[in-house]
Amino acid sequence: MSISEGSAPTLAARLGLANWRQNIIYIGFVVIFVVFALALHDKGFLNPNNLLNIFRQTAMIAVMAIAMTYVLSAGEIDLSVGAVAGLASVVTAMAIDLGGPLLGVAAGLGTGIVVGVFNGLLTTRVGIPSFLTTLAMMGIAKGVAMWISDTAAVPIISKSYSFIFGGGSFGPIPVLLVWMVVLGIIGQLVLRKTTFGRQVLATGGGEVAARYSGINTRAIKFRVLVISSMAASLAGMLYAGRLQSGRFQLGEGDELSVIAAAVLGGTSLFGGVGTVVGTIVGALMIGLINNGLILMGLEFSQQLIARGAIIVLAVALSQSRR
Amino acid sequence: MNTPAPAPAVAMKGVSKSFGGIRALVDVDFEVANGEIHALLGGNGAGKSTILKILNGVHVPDSGTIAVDGIVLAEISPEASRRAGIAMIYQEMSLIPTLTVAQNVFLTREVKGRLGLIDDRVAERRARELFHMLNVEVDPRARVADLGAGQRQLTEIIKAISHRAKVLVLDEPSTALSVEDVERLFSFLRKLRDDGVAIIYVSHRMDEIAQIADRATILRDGRHVITAPLSELPVESMIEHIVGRRSRGLSDIVRGETRVGEPVLVLRNVSAADKPKNIDLTLRRGEVIGLAGLLGSGRSSLARVICGVDRVTSGEIEVGGRRVRLDSPRDAIDARMALIPEDRLRQGVIAAHSVLANVTMSILDRLRTGWLVSTPKARAVTDEQIAALRIKTSSRDAAVRTLSGGNQQKVVLGKWLATTPDILVLDEPTAGIDIGSKAEIIQLVREFASAGRAIVMISSELSELLTACDRILVMAGGRIMDDIPRADLDDPEAAGSDAVMQLQAAERRLQIAIQKALTRGPEEVHHVH
């Protein structure tokens, strides 16, 4: 691709100080990384295994956050992702027990489709705001997961399943990292470079103008909610593969980290603005903070406070005043 | 009314106001007496809403004074105006739909019982007393959401009266009302007037003003033209004063020869749920049709029906000789139609997104190479529109928000021209943009027509319609009441004079046609050829 005349000034502007707020996530990521690297040098922070661990711990959040970027960009929200991940882990584990890994994968993704279709129909056809639809779905999914598993962990014996979905690694590279990178690239490409992605951004940016322009905004909202539930199911399946069992507690509370990752990365809670690359860096930043705080030897209560403060600071800095 | 009035209810003296170099009001005097209904008239941009906003305290004038009952206001702010007893009844009403009528009337001044708790029953009784006093039937216990437009309007006025308003400002109060509701409103206003309230009444409907007003003040281009009793102002001379003598860039636009081709859009007896009603219309290639009429006449509804935004309930639409169903904007786009909507920032553009994102929004499918939207193609299309429409922007990646109003409108035009439409529907395409850009947009409309497109244009600025259109349809109450070829609006007596004079003469004739359409029943519709 050649650089045309028109893009020269915007490139300069992008490097200029005016836009530093937009890129705060990248700056913040580097700053926190450097601080931890210096402060936690003797606690093995830079140990390759520790760094790969950050990726392993972040992958599920990142997978859900990629889809959440679409949901938020379209001006909607999905609070059910954490509970759906737990449900999918249980369903997958039970189906593998019943009919092997292939059935497990199909059942897991099927769970996502069913939940997503429900969320989508209730939001776009019945007209219940997605905030409420998915809040209700959060309870329903968790309840179903507890019920069918009798609140017990369902073990997964299939080695091949555990390898592909979470546990394995190619040489030093964990499979989870591969999932995250591949989905991240697809997510970014689809959002930036396809008709669907542009229509998602248009729907969230100005629903009326988008509709007047011939975009079926209801169909767009339906689709992003289905995508989000499927991503949540996949995240649940990755949890299950990594821990070699399905449990309803998996993914519990993840919705907050997922939304925080997307917003940290520069996606607007009000729709119309979203970036998958930013979201992934946002997810990694949350993972980085978690990891660093644990290595520092903070207690769980202190971790929660520190993490909350850092996230608020980062989001506050990234909000440009209009 | 020749008794030497004591102090007038409102006396505005020497009021001037500029907005960034544009002089909205120049040394205007405006007086309203106690116990009179005073009409405020003027065309678009005459300064009516500016002077009302100053009276209301929303704008601070650059110079001049406001006196209420002879006392000059020391401070100009919404609070000061309210304290002085000035109440404005807005078109978009200020009632809270989920509360009852009584709760709305006494909002922020709730009647408290012995324990400091709100006593709704006392409020309802007091509201009922107010309604009784003025001979109107509104249930104080009804939820505002359940009321019709007329009753809401009355509630709004009662709310103002209960604040002991001495000056009541009504801006186009009859737009949303039925004939009976208007009657009720008028007898209510007369009662208030007799009780000594000063009423300022803004309307474009001359027939209403003739019925209700005692005196009228006419503004034009920010200046005071005349204040006179209605008995000295027949409709013709009102129009004369409103149109006046203006010099604007529009008269320089040459309409040129039009070569009208085959019909591209035919509507047969088309109606939608509310408006429009029973529309017959034939639009030909190379032709510009104007829709004239007042607010609520059904012009925008007709535009929305043509463009698939509102559903057709009966009748048929033919595009290019084939019957079509237009159930969504997508259907209309596929039939090569394009709507430049009324509300640019809400319906036209996504202001936070770039020029490129906006221009390509409707044609993403066409810009694909395989699965992906091709960046070079999108840039090419955008650059083409930026050049063709002379859009002033720092780059194609600049957010539309950063552009001027005129250039934002050109982005909307560019978005639709990119779809290569045969039929363009423009709803108030020049609203809120500067005069230079206005002339440019009208010029573009003429260029589209000579390139063989067919155009339907809506504008409240009659001089624009007269400049752009080959034929003007006059609408009222959702129906087409008149169909006038542009040439018929030229005044033979003004034929020899300059272009500005000719345009004004035509504007007066069109004004009269619009006012006539209001008072004529649908059975009297006739087509002029």
PDB file of C-alpha atoms in Angstrom, chain A residues 1-2 4 6-7 9-10 189 192-195 198-199 201-203 205-206 208-215 272-273 322, chain B residues 304 309 329-330 333 339 341 346-350 353 356 360-362 364-365 368 371-373 375 379 395-397 415-416:
ATOM      1  CA  MET A   1       0.000   0.000   0.000  1.00  0.00           C
ATOM      2  CA  SER A   2       1.408   3.369  -0.962  1.00  0.00           C
ATOM      3  CA  SER A   4      -1.012   8.911  -0.303  1.00  0.00           C
ATOM      4  CA  GLY A   6      -3.806  12.715   2.476  1.00  0.00           C
ATOM      5  CA  SER A   7      -2.476  10.379   5.115  1.00  0.00           C
ATOM      6  CA  PRO A   9      -0.714  14.972   8.146  1.00  0.00           C
ATOM      7  CA  THR A  10      -2.795  12.460  10.076  1.00  0.00           C
ATOM      8  CA  LEU A 189      -9.731  -7.394  10.387  1.00  0.00           C
ATOM      9  CA  ARG A 192     -11.933  -2.558  10.305  1.00  0.00           C
ATOM     10  CA  LYS A 193     -12.114  -4.101   6.892  1.00  0.00           C
ATOM     11  CA  THR A 194     -15.462  -5.746   6.285  1.00  0.00           C
ATOM     12  CA  THR A 195     -18.920  -4.446   5.522  1.00  0.00           C
ATOM     13  CA  ARG A 198     -18.251  -0.895   9.429  1.00  0.00           C
ATOM     14  CA  GLN A 199     -21.963  -1.406   9.883  1.00  0.00           C
ATOM     15  CA  LEU A 201     -19.540   0.948  14.112  1.00  0.00           C
ATOM     16  CA  ALA A 202     -22.168   2.917  12.190  1.00  0.00           C
ATOM     17  CA  THR A 203     -25.003   1.376  14.207  1.00  0.00           C
ATOM     18  CA  GLY A 205     -22.217   5.751  16.236  1.00  0.00           C
ATOM     19  CA  GLY A 206     -25.611   6.964  15.093  1.00  0.00           C
ATOM     20  CA  VAL A 208     -30.849   6.717  13.070  1.00  0.00           C
ATOM     21  CA  ALA A 209     -28.346   7.842  10.466  1.00  0.00           C
ATOM     22  CA  ALA A 210     -27.296   4.213   9.971  1.00  0.00           C
ATOM     23  CA  ARG A 211     -30.897   3.141   9.446  1.00  0.00           C
ATOM     24  CA  TYR A 212     -31.514   5.973   6.995  1.00  0.00           C
ATOM     25  CA  SER A 213     -28.408   4.793   5.149  1.00  0.00           C
ATOM     26  CA  GLY A 214     -29.957   1.403   4.545  1.00  0.00           C
ATOM     27  CA  ILE A 215     -28.266  -0.529   7.348  1.00  0.00           C
ATOM     28  CA  GLY A 272     -19.432   3.908  17.593  1.00  0.00           C
ATOM     29  CA  VAL A 273     -15.801   3.627  18.626  1.00  0.00           C
ATOM     30  CA  ARG A 322     -14.900  17.382  24.795  1.00  0.00           C
TER      31      ARG A 322
ATOM     32  CA  ARG B 304     -40.060   9.600   4.341  1.00  0.00           C
ATOM     33  CA  VAL B 309     -38.562   5.156   6.180  1.00  0.00           C
ATOM     34  CA  PRO B 329     -34.508   2.492   3.400  1.00  0.00           C
ATOM     35  CA  ARG B 330     -32.578  -0.423   1.877  1.00  0.00           C
ATOM     36  CA  ILE B 333     -31.673   2.591  -2.040  1.00  0.00           C
ATOM     37  CA  LEU B 339     -33.068  10.785   1.048  1.00  0.00           C
ATOM     38  CA  PRO B 341     -32.991  13.907   5.673  1.00  0.00           C
ATOM     39  CA  ARG B 346     -29.193  12.724  13.843  1.00  0.00           C
ATOM     40  CA  GLN B 347     -30.385  11.235  10.575  1.00  0.00           C
ATOM     41  CA  GLY B 348     -27.727  12.336   8.109  1.00  0.00           C
ATOM     42  CA  VAL B 349     -24.239  11.836   9.461  1.00  0.00           C
ATOM     43  CA  ILE B 350     -22.404  10.082  12.242  1.00  0.00           C
ATOM     44  CA  HIS B 353     -16.877   9.304  12.344  1.00  0.00           C
ATOM     45  CA  LEU B 356     -14.693   8.568   4.536  1.00  0.00           C
ATOM     46  CA  THR B 360     -19.024   5.051   2.155  1.00  0.00           C
ATOM     47  CA  MET B 361     -21.695   4.009   4.670  1.00  0.00           C
ATOM     48  CA  SER B 362     -24.384   3.151   2.115  1.00  0.00           C
ATOM     49  CA  LEU B 364     -19.925  -0.786   1.575  1.00  0.00           C
ATOM     50  CA  ASP B 365     -20.966  -3.832  -0.419  1.00  0.00           C
ATOM     51  CA  ARG B 368     -15.506  -5.008  -1.438  1.00  0.00           C
ATOM     52  CA  TRP B 371     -14.378 -10.399   1.867  1.00  0.00           C
ATOM     53  CA  LEU B 372     -12.784  -7.143   2.739  1.00  0.00           C
ATOM     54  CA  VAL B 373     -13.706  -3.533   2.147  1.00  0.00           C
ATOM     55  CA  THR B 375      -9.301   0.850   1.324  1.00  0.00           C
ATOM     56  CA  ARG B 379     -10.571   6.448  -0.643  1.00  0.00           C
ATOM     57  CA  SER B 395      -8.591  15.398   5.158  1.00  0.00           C
ATOM     58  CA  ARG B 396     -10.901  12.532   4.279  1.00  0.00           C
ATOM     59  CA  ASP B 397     -10.085  11.093   7.705  1.00  0.00           C
ATOM     60  CA  LYS B 415     -22.906   9.753   0.750  1.00  0.00           C
ATOM     61  CA  TRP B 416     -26.025   9.587  -1.392  1.00  0.00           C
TER      62      TRP B 416
END
